[in-house]
Amino acid sequence: MPKFTSNDAEINYQTFGDANQPAIVFSNSLGTKYSMWQPQIDALQNDYFVICYDTRGHGASSAPQGPYTIAQLGQDVINLLEHLNVKKASFCGISMGGLTGQWLAIHKPEYFNHVIVCNTAAKIGQEQAWNDRAALVREQGLKPIAATAATRWFTERFIQSQATIVESLSNDLAAGSAEGYASCCEALAKADLREDLKNITVPVLVIAGQQDPVTTVADGQFMVDRIANSQLFEINASHISNIECPEEFTQAVRQFIK
């Protein structure tokens, strides 16, 4: 698997399709790795140059001691595009990756044709709760978090009908880096982009899960109300909507970047 050095981290990435096609970068959620995008990779690689990577602290990327910041997570994406000599791309990030996408749209718009932010918010959760979770994970590891992740990620219907997929993602979370996860929690604790949304000029699609208990449709609407060139797409899913409703999700992405 190819890796490159982005400041203090080794970032694991993979590309799919023809580098001469329009590029799209996918950014994973907290506690997952780039393979979460497999349905989108399969659907889009014939028409796009698909770039996936493991956020620092996740998957096969390294986990330098944190705390991390949302600016670091965003700069890793810019460094990856420069490493691949991609001048301009579309971006699609979910949850933590969606917050990264907002930062990129605010601070690095010249690199992006379109930005898609999914199951996310301009500020996710409360600072103290994230810091408490970071401390818990450093103390106890990721198994306790992994044991309850499915109920935050998916609807009960999906958990019952797709047990193998749910188990695989939960196992990936349990096997991850506690330091990397905790350091990303600390990035989320500090990240608050609410006041900066008005500065976004890149076209933005916000995908919000109607059953998402973490980042709600109201969070999505908040962003759309403040981003000039934006639209909201609601999907009947919980927090990891690209896996729960892959065809509908991919169709929304494809139509937006077409």
XYZ file of C-alpha atoms in Angstrom:
258
model
C 0.000 0.000 0.000
C 1.463 3.399 -0.909
C 2.246 5.870 1.869
C 3.654 9.368 1.957
C 4.865 11.667 4.709
C 2.614 14.578 5.638
C 4.385 16.699 8.238
C 4.722 14.308 11.220
C 2.475 11.497 9.921
C 2.770 8.639 7.453
C -0.479 8.686 5.494
C -1.733 5.465 3.922
C -3.641 6.001 0.683
C -4.891 4.147 -2.381
C -6.046 5.303 -5.788
C -8.499 3.655 -8.141
C -9.206 4.305 -11.808
C -7.490 6.467 -14.413
C -5.474 9.476 -13.213
C -6.604 11.364 -16.331
C -10.234 11.267 -15.174
C -11.661 13.919 -12.794
C -10.383 13.299 -9.261
C -12.475 12.744 -6.144
C -11.037 12.335 -2.629
C -12.898 10.379 0.083
C -12.286 11.024 3.802
C -13.302 8.521 6.495
C -15.226 8.969 9.734
C -13.821 8.666 13.259
C -12.858 5.073 14.070
C -13.019 3.722 10.499
C -10.566 3.364 7.621
C -10.702 4.137 3.924
C -12.266 0.750 3.087
C -15.541 2.198 4.422
C -15.833 3.779 0.948
C -15.796 0.456 -0.943
C -19.350 0.872 -2.350
C -18.383 4.276 -3.761
C -14.995 3.026 -5.029
C -16.738 0.212 -6.921
C -19.350 2.542 -8.394
C -17.139 5.478 -9.397
C -13.700 4.169 -10.366
C -14.594 3.684 -14.036
C -15.508 7.372 -14.426
C -13.305 9.084 -11.832
C -9.813 8.996 -10.386
C -10.825 7.904 -6.877
C -8.401 8.821 -4.080
C -8.913 7.281 -0.630
C -6.761 7.621 2.456
C -6.723 6.730 6.138
C -6.974 9.861 8.273
C -3.922 10.216 10.534
C -4.322 7.984 13.585
C -6.519 5.566 11.612
C -6.100 2.389 9.567
C -2.578 1.931 8.235
C -1.641 5.604 8.654
C 0.639 6.388 11.576
C -0.661 7.813 14.852
C 1.764 10.474 16.076
C 0.984 11.652 19.575
C -1.682 14.369 19.559
C -3.763 16.281 20.131
C -4.445 16.847 16.431
C -6.277 19.834 14.968
C -8.809 20.077 12.146
C -6.241 22.211 10.295
C -3.758 19.294 10.429
C -6.375 16.894 9.088
C -7.159 19.317 6.268
C -3.513 19.950 5.428
C -2.941 16.184 5.109
C -5.472 16.201 2.241
C -3.724 19.111 0.503
C -0.365 17.363 0.920
C -1.848 14.171 -0.564
C -3.182 16.016 -3.614
C 0.218 17.660 -4.116
C 1.963 14.303 -3.660
C -0.250 12.869 -6.427
C 0.161 16.014 -8.562
C -3.611 16.554 -8.620
C -4.311 20.240 -9.222
C -8.045 20.146 -8.537
C -10.458 17.554 -7.160
C -13.866 17.033 -5.681
C -13.947 16.083 -1.987
C -16.356 13.856 -0.075
C -16.007 13.394 3.689
C -18.273 11.834 6.283
C -18.627 12.836 9.953
C -15.061 13.819 10.983
C -14.210 13.758 7.253
C -17.111 16.148 6.676
C -15.645 18.583 9.188
C -12.328 18.264 7.333
C -14.215 19.079 4.127
C -15.674 22.246 5.633
C -12.189 23.357 6.727
C -10.892 22.729 3.193
C -13.766 24.671 1.615
C -13.042 27.601 3.939
C -9.233 27.646 3.786
C -8.187 25.864 0.554
C -10.999 26.434 -1.968
C -8.607 26.725 -4.914
C -7.994 22.948 -4.764
C -11.649 21.909 -5.102
C -14.387 21.870 -7.733
C -17.031 20.539 -5.352
C -17.137 19.644 -1.647
C -19.570 17.061 -0.259
C -19.955 16.892 3.525
C -21.985 14.020 4.937
C -23.452 13.233 8.356
C -21.556 16.107 9.891
C -21.928 19.524 11.506
C -19.977 22.774 11.719
C -19.436 21.849 15.364
C -19.924 18.203 16.353
C -20.848 17.537 19.980
C -19.412 19.253 23.050
C -15.756 19.931 23.853
C -15.842 18.321 27.313
C -17.522 15.151 26.019
C -14.820 14.698 23.356
C -12.024 15.278 25.875
C -13.645 12.797 28.248
C -13.841 10.227 25.450
C -10.187 10.818 24.542
C -9.162 10.229 28.170
C -11.307 7.080 28.396
C -9.830 5.617 25.216
C -6.256 6.306 26.329
C -7.044 4.566 29.606
C -9.167 1.611 28.439
C -8.415 1.218 24.724
C -10.996 1.087 21.940
C -12.898 -2.102 22.791
C -15.528 -0.389 25.037
C -16.201 2.258 22.353
C -16.358 -0.409 19.631
C -18.901 -2.433 21.610
C -21.493 0.354 21.336
C -20.484 1.982 18.021
C -23.041 0.176 15.847
C -26.007 1.834 17.586
C -24.510 5.264 16.820
C -23.614 4.351 13.254
C -26.627 2.457 11.904
C -30.372 2.008 12.251
C -31.590 -1.059 14.116
C -32.992 -2.380 10.836
C -29.537 -2.290 9.203
C -27.823 -3.794 12.265
C -30.202 -6.769 12.120
C -30.109 -7.295 8.352
C -26.391 -6.635 7.696
C -24.718 -8.148 10.747
C -21.519 -9.105 8.876
C -20.858 -5.548 7.650
C -21.587 -4.111 11.112
C -19.329 -6.639 12.832
C -16.461 -5.957 10.426
C -16.601 -2.196 11.050
C -16.846 -2.686 14.823
C -13.827 -5.024 14.724
C -11.843 -2.478 12.701
C -12.604 0.149 15.338
C -11.570 -2.158 18.204
C -8.282 -2.958 16.425
C -7.405 0.688 15.755
C -4.914 2.994 17.447
C -6.188 4.305 20.786
C -3.768 7.252 20.584
C -4.860 8.100 17.029
C -8.552 7.916 17.927
C -8.083 9.985 21.089
C -6.038 12.612 19.240
C -8.803 12.944 16.633
C -11.362 13.292 19.457
C -9.276 16.247 20.651
C -9.383 17.762 17.149
C -13.186 17.438 17.182
C -13.326 18.956 20.678
C -11.772 22.205 19.424
C -13.223 22.359 15.903
C -15.945 24.989 15.539
C -16.469 26.287 12.002
C -19.901 27.867 12.509
C -18.696 31.456 12.087
C -16.628 30.615 8.979
C -19.324 28.925 6.873
C -20.327 32.261 5.328
C -16.877 32.488 3.713
C -17.320 29.298 1.640
C -17.581 29.911 -2.121
C -17.057 26.343 -3.438
C -20.288 24.485 -4.376
C -21.225 22.307 -1.375
C -23.593 19.351 -1.072
C -24.649 18.489 2.475
C -25.907 14.908 2.935
C -27.852 14.393 6.168
C -29.231 11.146 7.597
C -32.872 11.324 8.641
C -32.186 8.709 11.340
C -28.804 10.103 12.421
C -28.686 10.687 16.219
C -25.183 12.206 16.116
C -25.311 14.862 13.384
C -28.920 15.651 12.542
C -30.796 17.005 9.535
C -31.042 20.269 11.532
C -27.218 20.370 11.656
C -27.202 19.950 7.873
C -29.772 22.692 7.409
C -27.697 25.017 9.620
C -24.778 24.641 7.203
C -26.894 25.092 4.080
C -28.475 28.250 5.523
C -24.984 29.787 5.843
C -23.144 28.499 2.756
C -24.067 30.539 -0.318
C -23.716 27.876 -3.017
C -25.041 24.798 -1.196
C -27.851 22.277 -1.152
C -29.187 19.675 1.277
C -29.829 16.023 0.420
C -31.653 13.968 3.043
C -31.116 10.224 3.140
C -33.093 7.641 5.098
C -30.133 6.345 7.099
C -28.265 6.814 10.342
C -24.710 8.132 10.792
C -22.743 6.087 8.231
C -25.133 6.703 5.382
C -22.760 5.770 2.548
C -22.791 2.160 3.790
C -26.410 2.008 4.926
C -27.836 3.431 1.657
C -24.941 3.035 -0.805
C -26.822 3.363 -4.106
C -28.773 6.460 -3.084
C -25.657 8.032 -1.549
C -23.487 7.399 -4.600
C -26.179 8.681 -6.958
C -26.372 11.952 -4.987
C -22.574 12.333 -5.179
C -22.466 11.491 -8.877
C -25.218 13.966 -9.772
C -23.611 16.755 -7.774
C -20.103 16.465 -9.253
C -21.235 15.669 -12.804
